[in-house]
PDB file of C-alpha atoms in Angstrom:
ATOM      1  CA  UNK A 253     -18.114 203.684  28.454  1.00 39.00           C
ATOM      2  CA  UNK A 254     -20.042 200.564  29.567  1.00 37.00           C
ATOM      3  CA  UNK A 255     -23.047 202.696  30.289  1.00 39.00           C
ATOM      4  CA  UNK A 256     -22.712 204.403  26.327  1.00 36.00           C
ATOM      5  CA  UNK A 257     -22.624 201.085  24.802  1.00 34.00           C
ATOM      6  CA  UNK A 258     -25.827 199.764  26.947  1.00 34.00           C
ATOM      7  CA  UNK A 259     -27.474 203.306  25.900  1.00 35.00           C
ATOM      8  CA  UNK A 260     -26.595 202.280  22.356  1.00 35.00           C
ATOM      9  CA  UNK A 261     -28.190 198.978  22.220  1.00 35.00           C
ATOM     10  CA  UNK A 262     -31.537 200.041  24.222  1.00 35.00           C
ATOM     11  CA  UNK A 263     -31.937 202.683  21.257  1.00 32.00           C
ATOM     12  CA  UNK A 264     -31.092 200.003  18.932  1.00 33.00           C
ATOM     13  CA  UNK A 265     -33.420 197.608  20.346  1.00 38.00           C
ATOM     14  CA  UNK A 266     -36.036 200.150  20.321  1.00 38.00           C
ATOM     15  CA  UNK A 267     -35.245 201.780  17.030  1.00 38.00           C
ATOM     16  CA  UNK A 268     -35.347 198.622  15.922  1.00 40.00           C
ATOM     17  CA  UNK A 269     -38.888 197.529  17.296  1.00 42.00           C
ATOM     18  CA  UNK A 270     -40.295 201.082  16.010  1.00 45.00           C
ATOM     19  CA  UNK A 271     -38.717 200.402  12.509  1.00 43.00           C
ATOM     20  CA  UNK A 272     -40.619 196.732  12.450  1.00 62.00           C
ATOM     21  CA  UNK A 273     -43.595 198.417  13.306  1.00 64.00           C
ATOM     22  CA  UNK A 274     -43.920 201.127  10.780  1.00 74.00           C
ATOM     23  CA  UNK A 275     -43.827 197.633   8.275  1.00 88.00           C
ATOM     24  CA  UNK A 276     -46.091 195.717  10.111  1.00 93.00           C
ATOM     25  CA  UNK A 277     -48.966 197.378   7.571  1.00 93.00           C
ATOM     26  CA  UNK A 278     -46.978 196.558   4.848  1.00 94.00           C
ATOM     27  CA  UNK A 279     -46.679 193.305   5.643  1.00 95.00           C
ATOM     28  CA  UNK A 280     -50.321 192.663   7.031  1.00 96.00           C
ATOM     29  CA  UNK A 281     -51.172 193.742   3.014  1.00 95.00           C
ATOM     30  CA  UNK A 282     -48.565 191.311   2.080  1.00 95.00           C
ATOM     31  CA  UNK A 283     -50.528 188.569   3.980  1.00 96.00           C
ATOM     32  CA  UNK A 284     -53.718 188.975   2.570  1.00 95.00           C
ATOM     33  CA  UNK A 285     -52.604 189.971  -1.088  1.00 94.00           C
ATOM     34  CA  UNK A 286     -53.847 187.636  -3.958  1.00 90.00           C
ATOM     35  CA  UNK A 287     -50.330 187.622  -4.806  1.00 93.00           C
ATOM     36  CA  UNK A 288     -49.482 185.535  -2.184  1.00 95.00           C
ATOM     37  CA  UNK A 289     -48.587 182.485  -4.013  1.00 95.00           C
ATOM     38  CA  UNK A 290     -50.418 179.839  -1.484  1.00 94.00           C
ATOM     39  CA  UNK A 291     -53.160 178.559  -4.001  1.00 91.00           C
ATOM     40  CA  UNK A 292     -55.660 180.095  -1.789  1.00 89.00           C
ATOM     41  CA  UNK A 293     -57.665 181.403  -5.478  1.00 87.00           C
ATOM     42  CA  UNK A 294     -58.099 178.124  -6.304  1.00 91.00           C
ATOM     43  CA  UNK A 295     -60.460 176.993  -3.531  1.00 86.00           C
ATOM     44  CA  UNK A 296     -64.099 177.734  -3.228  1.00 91.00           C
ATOM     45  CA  UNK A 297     -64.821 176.124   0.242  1.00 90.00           C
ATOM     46  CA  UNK A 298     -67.967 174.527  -0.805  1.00 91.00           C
ATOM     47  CA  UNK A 299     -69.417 177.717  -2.743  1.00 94.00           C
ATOM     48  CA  UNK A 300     -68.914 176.222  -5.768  1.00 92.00           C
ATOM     49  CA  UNK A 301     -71.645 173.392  -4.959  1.00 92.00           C
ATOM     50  CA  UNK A 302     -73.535 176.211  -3.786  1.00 94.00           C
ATOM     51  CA  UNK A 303     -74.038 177.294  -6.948  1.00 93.00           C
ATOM     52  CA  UNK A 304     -74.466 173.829  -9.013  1.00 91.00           C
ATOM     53  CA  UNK A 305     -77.136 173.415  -7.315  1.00 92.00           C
ATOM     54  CA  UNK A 306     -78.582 176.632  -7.676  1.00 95.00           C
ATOM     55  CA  UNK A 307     -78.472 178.301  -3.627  1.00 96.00           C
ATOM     56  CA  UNK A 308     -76.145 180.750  -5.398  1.00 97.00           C
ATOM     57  CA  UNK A 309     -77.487 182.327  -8.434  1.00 97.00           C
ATOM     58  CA  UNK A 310     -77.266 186.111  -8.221  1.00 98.00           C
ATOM     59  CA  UNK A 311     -75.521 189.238  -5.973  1.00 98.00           C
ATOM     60  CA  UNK A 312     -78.127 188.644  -3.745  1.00 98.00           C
ATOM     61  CA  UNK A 313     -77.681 184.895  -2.772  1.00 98.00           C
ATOM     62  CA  UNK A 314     -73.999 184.714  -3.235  1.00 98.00           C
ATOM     63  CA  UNK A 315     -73.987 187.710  -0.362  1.00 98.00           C
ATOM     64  CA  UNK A 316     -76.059 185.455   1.944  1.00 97.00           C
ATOM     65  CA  UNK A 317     -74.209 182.356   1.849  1.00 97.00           C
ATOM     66  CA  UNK A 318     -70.854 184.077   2.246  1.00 97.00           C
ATOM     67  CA  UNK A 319     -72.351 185.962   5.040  1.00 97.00           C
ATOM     68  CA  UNK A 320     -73.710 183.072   6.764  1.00 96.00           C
ATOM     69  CA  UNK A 321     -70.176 181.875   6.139  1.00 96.00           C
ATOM     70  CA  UNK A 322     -68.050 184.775   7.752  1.00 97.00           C
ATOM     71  CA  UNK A 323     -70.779 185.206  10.853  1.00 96.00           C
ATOM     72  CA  UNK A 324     -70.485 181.046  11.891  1.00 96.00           C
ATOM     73  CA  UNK A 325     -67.706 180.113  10.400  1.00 96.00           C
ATOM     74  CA  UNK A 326     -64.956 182.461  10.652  1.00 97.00           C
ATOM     75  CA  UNK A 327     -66.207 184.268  13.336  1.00 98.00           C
ATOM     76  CA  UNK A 328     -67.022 181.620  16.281  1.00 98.00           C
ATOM     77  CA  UNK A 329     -63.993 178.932  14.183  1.00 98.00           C
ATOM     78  CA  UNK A 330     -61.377 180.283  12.036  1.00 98.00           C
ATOM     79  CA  UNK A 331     -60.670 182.971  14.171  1.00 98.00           C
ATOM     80  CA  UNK A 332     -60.805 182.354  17.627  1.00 98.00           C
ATOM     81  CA  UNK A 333     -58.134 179.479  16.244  1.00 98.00           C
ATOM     82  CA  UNK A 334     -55.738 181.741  14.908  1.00 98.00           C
ATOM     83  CA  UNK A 335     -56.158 183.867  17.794  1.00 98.00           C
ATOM     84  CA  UNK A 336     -55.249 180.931  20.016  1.00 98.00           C
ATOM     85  CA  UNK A 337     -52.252 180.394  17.265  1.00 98.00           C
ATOM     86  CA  UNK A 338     -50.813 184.010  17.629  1.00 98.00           C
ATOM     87  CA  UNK A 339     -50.836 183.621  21.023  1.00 98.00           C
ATOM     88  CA  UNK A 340     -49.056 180.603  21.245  1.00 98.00           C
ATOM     89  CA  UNK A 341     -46.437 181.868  18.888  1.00 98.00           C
ATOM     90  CA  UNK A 342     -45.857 184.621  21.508  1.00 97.00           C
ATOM     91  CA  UNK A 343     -45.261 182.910  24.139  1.00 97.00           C
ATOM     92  CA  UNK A 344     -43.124 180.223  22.625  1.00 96.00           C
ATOM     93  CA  UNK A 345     -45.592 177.607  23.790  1.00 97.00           C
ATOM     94  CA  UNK A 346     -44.884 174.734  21.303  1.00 96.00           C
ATOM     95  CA  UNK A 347     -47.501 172.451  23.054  1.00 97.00           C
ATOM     96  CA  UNK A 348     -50.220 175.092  22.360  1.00 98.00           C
ATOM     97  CA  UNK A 349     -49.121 175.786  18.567  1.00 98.00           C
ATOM     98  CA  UNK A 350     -49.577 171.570  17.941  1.00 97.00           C
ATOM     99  CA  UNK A 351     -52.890 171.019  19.738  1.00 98.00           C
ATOM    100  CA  UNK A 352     -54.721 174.012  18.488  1.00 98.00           C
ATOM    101  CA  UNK A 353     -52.811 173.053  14.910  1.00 98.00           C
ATOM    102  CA  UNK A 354     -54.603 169.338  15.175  1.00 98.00           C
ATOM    103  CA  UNK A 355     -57.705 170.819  16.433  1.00 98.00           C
ATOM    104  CA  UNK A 356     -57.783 173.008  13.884  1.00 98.00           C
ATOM    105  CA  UNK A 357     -57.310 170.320  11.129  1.00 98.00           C
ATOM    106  CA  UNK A 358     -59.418 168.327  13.216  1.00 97.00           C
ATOM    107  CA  UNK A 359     -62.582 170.602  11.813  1.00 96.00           C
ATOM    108  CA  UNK A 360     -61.673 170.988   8.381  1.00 95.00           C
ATOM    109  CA  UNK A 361     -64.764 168.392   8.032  1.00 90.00           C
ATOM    110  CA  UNK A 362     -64.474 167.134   3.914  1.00 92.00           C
ATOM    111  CA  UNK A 363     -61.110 165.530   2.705  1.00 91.00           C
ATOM    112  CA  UNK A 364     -61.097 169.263   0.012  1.00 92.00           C
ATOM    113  CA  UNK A 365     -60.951 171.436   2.822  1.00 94.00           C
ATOM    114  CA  UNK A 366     -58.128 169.317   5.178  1.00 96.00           C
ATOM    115  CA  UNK A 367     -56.119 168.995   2.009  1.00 94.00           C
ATOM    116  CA  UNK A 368     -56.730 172.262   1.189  1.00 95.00           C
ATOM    117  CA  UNK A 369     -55.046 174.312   4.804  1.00 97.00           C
ATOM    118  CA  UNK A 370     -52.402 171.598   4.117  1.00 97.00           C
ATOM    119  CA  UNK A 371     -51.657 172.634   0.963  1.00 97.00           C
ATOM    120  CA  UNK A 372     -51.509 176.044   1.804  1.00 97.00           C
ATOM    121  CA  UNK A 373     -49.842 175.559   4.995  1.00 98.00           C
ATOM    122  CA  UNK A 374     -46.854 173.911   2.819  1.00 98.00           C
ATOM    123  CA  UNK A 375     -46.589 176.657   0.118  1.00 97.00           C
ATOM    124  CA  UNK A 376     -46.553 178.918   2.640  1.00 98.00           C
ATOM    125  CA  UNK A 377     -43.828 177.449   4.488  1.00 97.00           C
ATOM    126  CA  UNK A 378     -42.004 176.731   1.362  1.00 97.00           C
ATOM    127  CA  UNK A 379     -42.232 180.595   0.740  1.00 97.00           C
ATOM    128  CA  UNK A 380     -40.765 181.650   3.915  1.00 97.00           C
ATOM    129  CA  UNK A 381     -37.653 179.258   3.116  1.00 96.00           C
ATOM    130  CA  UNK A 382     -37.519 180.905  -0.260  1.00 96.00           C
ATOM    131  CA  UNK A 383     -37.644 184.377   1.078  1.00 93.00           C
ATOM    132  CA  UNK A 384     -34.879 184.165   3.755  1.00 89.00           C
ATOM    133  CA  UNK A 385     -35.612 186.510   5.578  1.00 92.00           C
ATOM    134  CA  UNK A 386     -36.665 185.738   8.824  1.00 95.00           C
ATOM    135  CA  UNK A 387     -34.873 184.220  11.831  1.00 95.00           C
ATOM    136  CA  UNK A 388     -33.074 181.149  11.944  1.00 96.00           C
ATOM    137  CA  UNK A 389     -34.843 179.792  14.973  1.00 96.00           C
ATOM    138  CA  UNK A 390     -38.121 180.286  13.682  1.00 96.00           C
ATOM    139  CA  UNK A 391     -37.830 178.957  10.286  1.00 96.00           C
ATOM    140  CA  UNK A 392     -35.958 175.938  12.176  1.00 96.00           C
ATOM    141  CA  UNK A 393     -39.202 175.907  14.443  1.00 96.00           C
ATOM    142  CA  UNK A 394     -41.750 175.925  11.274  1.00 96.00           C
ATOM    143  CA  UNK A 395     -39.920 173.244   9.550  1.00 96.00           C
ATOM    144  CA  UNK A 396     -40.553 171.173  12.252  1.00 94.00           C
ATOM    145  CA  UNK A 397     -44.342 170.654  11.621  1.00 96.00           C
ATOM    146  CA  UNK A 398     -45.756 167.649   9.512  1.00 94.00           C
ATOM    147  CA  UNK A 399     -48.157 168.997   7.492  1.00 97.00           C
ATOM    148  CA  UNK A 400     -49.238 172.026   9.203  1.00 98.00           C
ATOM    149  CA  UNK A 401     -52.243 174.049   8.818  1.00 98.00           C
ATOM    150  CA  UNK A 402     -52.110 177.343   6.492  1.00 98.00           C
ATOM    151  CA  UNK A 403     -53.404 179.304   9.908  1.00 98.00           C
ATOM    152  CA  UNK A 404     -50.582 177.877  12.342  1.00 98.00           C
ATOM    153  CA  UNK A 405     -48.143 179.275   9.743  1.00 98.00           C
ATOM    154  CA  UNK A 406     -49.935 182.088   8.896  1.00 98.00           C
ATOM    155  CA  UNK A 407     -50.273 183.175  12.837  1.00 98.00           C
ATOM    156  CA  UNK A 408     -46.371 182.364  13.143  1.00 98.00           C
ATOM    157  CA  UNK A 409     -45.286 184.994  10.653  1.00 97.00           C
ATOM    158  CA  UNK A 410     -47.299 187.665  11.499  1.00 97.00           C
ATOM    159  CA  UNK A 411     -46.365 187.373  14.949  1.00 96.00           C
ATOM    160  CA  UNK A 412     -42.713 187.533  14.069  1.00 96.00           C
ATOM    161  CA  UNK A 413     -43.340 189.735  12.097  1.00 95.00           C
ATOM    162  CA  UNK A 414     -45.261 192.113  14.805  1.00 94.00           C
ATOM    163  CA  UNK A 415     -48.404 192.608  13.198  1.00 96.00           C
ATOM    164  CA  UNK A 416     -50.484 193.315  15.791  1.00 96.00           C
ATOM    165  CA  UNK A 417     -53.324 190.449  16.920  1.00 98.00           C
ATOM    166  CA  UNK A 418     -56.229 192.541  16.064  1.00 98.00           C
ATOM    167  CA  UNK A 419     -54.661 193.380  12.766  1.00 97.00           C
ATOM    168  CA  UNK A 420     -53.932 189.399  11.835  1.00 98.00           C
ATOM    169  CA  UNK A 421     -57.252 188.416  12.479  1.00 98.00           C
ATOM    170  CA  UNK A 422     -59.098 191.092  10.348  1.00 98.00           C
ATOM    171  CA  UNK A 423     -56.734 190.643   7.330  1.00 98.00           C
ATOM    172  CA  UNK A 424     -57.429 186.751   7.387  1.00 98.00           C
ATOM    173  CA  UNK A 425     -60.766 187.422   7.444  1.00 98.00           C
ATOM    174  CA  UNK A 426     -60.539 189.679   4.359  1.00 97.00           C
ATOM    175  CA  UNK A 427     -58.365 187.619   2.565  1.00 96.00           C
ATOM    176  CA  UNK A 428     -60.935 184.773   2.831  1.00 96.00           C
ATOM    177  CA  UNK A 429     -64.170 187.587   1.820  1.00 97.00           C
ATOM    178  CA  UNK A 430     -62.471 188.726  -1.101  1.00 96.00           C
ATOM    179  CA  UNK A 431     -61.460 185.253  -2.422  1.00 94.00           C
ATOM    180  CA  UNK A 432     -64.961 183.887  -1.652  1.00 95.00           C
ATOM    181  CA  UNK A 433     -66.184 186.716  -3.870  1.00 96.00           C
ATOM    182  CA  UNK A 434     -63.874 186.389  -6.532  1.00 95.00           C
ATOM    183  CA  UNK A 435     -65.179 182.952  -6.455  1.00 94.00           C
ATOM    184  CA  UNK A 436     -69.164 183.574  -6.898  1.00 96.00           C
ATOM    185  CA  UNK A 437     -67.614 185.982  -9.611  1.00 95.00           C
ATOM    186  CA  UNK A 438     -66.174 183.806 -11.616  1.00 94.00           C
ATOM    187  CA  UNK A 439     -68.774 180.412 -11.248  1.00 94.00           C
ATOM    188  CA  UNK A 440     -71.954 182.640 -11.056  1.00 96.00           C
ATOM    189  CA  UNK A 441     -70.906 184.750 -12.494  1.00 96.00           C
ATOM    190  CA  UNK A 442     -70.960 187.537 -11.171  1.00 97.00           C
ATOM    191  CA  UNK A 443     -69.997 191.564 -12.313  1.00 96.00           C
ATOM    192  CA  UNK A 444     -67.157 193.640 -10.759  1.00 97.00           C
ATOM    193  CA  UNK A 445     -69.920 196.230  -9.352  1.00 98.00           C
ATOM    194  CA  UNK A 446     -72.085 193.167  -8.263  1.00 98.00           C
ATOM    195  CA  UNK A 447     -68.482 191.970  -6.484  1.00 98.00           C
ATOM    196  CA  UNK A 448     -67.775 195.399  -4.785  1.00 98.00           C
ATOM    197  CA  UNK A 449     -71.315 195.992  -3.259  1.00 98.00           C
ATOM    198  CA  UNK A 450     -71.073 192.792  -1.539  1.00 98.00           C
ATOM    199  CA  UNK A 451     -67.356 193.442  -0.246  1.00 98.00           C
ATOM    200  CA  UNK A 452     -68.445 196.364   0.973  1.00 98.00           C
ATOM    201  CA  UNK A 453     -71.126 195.318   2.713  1.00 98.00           C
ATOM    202  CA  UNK A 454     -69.603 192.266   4.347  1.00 98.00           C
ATOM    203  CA  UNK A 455     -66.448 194.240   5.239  1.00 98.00           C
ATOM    204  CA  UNK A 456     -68.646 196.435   7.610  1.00 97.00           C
ATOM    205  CA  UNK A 457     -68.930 193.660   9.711  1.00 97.00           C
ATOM    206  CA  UNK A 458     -65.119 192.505  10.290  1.00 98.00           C
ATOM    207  CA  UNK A 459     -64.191 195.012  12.966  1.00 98.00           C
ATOM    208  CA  UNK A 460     -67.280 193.230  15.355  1.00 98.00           C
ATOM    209  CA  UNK A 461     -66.406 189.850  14.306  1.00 98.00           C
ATOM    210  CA  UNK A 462     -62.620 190.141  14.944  1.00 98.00           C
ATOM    211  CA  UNK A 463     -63.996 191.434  18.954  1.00 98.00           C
ATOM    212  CA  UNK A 464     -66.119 188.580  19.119  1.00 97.00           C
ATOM    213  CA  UNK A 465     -63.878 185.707  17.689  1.00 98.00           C
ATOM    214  CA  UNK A 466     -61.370 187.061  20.632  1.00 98.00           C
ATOM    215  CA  UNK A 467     -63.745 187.037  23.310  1.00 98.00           C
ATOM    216  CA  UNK A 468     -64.987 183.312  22.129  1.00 98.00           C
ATOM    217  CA  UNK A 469     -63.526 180.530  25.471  1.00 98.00           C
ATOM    218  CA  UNK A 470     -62.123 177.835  24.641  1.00 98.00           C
ATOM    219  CA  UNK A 471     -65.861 175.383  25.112  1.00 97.00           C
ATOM    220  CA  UNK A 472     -67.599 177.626  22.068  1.00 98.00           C
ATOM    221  CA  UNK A 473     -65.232 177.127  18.933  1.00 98.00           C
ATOM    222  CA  UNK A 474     -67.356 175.884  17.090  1.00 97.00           C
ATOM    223  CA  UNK A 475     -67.352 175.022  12.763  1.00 94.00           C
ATOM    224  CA  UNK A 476     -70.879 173.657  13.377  1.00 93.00           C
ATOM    225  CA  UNK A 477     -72.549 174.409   9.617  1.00 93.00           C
ATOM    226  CA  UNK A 478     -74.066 171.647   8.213  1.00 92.00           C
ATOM    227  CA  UNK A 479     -75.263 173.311   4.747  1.00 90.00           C
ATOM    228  CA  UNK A 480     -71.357 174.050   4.483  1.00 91.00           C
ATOM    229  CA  UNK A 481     -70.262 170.555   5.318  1.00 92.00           C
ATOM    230  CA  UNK A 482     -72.259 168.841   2.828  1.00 92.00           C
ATOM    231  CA  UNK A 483     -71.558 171.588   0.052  1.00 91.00           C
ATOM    232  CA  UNK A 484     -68.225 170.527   0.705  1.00 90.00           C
ATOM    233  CA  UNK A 485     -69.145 166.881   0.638  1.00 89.00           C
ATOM    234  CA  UNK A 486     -71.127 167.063  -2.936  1.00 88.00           C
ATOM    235  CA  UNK A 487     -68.392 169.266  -4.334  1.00 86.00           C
ATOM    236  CA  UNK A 488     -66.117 165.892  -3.859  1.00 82.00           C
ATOM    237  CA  UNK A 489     -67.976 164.518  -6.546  1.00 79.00           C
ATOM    238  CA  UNK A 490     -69.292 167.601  -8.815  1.00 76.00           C
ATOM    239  CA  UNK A 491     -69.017 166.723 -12.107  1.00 66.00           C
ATOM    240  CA  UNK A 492     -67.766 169.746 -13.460  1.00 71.00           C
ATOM    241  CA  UNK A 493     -66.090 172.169 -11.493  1.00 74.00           C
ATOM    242  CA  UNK A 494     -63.327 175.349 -11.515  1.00 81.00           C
ATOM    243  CA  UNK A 495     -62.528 175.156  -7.762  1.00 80.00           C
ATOM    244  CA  UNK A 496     -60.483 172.106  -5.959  1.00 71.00           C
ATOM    245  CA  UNK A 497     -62.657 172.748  -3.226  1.00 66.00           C
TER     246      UNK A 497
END
């Protein structure tokens, strides 16, 4: 009999681990859906300067500056971050999931883009409280952050949730293309078709930038982009201005 009920529970455990899995698409898409309500449509990270001061002025130009964007940015900062993140959520290594969490806010470099992670980090959190629907000891564990960075959350769900690493990262990325776009479409502006060419371009390049960001030590994070950083600065004071960053 004791040897049945072990049985059991290893199929349970497993059934259970296969059942998670066959959602872990679902909830990747969940992730990265506009619908997430974390604000994230309401930031421009600097793009919005970009085009004030006329860098950004067409398909063309709004393609280049969210390329350079996704190849220096994302690929050698954001990512290699949240990889860090996922991995520290794994292994239930609180001490990693703080100091890459203040490192991280450590090199949002303009007072927009710290408040902005924040911001998102805290809706996000809020959400997961709403929802209810994950364990105790991890919701217990995410409350215990002050002010935590929308990545360190972000990498914590998606881990309990069992998405797959190389999954996470190439859904954050294309959460952050497609709201940069929707961005240059709606302060260019830009068309839909104009919108989708780029997309579709840019998206090409996830898959290699997702392998790079995870091959990236520890010594060559880097966020170093000064045209970026002093977008960000001058869109502090823009005048007039859709995005809160």
């Amino acid at each position: 009999m004791a040897a049945m009920m072990i049985t059991s529970l290893i199929y349970v455990q497993r059934n259970g681990r296969n059942m998670d899995s066959q959602f872990a698409l679902s909830r990747l898409l969940q992730l990265t859906s506009p619908m997430l309500p974390v604000g994230a449509y309401s930031y421009s990270q600097g793009l919005e300067w970009g085009i004030e001061c006329g860098d950004v002025k067409d398909e063309a130009t709004a393609k280049t500056w969210i390329g350079d964007g996704l190849q220096i940015v994302q690929a050698n900062f954001e990512l290699p971050i949240l990889y860090r993140l996922y991995q520290a959520w794994s292994n239930n290594d609180k001490q990693a999931l703080h100091e890459w969490d203040a490192f991280y806010q450590a090199g949002r470099d303009t007072s927009e883009t710290l408040a902005e992670t924040r911001q998102m980090g805290y809706s996000l959190c809020r959400l997961l409280n709403d929802l209810n629907e994950l364990p105790a000891d991890f919701l217990a564990q995410v409350n215990q952050f002050n002010q935590p960075a929308f990545s360190t959350i972000y990498a914590g769900v998606a881990q309990v949730w069992q998405i797959p690493v190389r999954e996470v990262l190439h859904g954050y990325a294309w959460g952050w293309l497609e709201n940069q776009i929707s961005a240059a479409m709606k302060a260019v502006p830009l068309g839909q078709v104009a919108g989708q060419k780029i997309l579709s371009t840019l998206g090409q390049d996830l898959a290699s930038i997702v392998a790079q960001a995870m091959e990236i030590k520890d010594d060559e994070i880097s966020n170093f982009n000064p045209l970026l950083t002093i977008a960000g600065c001058q869109h502090e004071m823009q005048y007039s201005r859709l995005f809160r960053s």
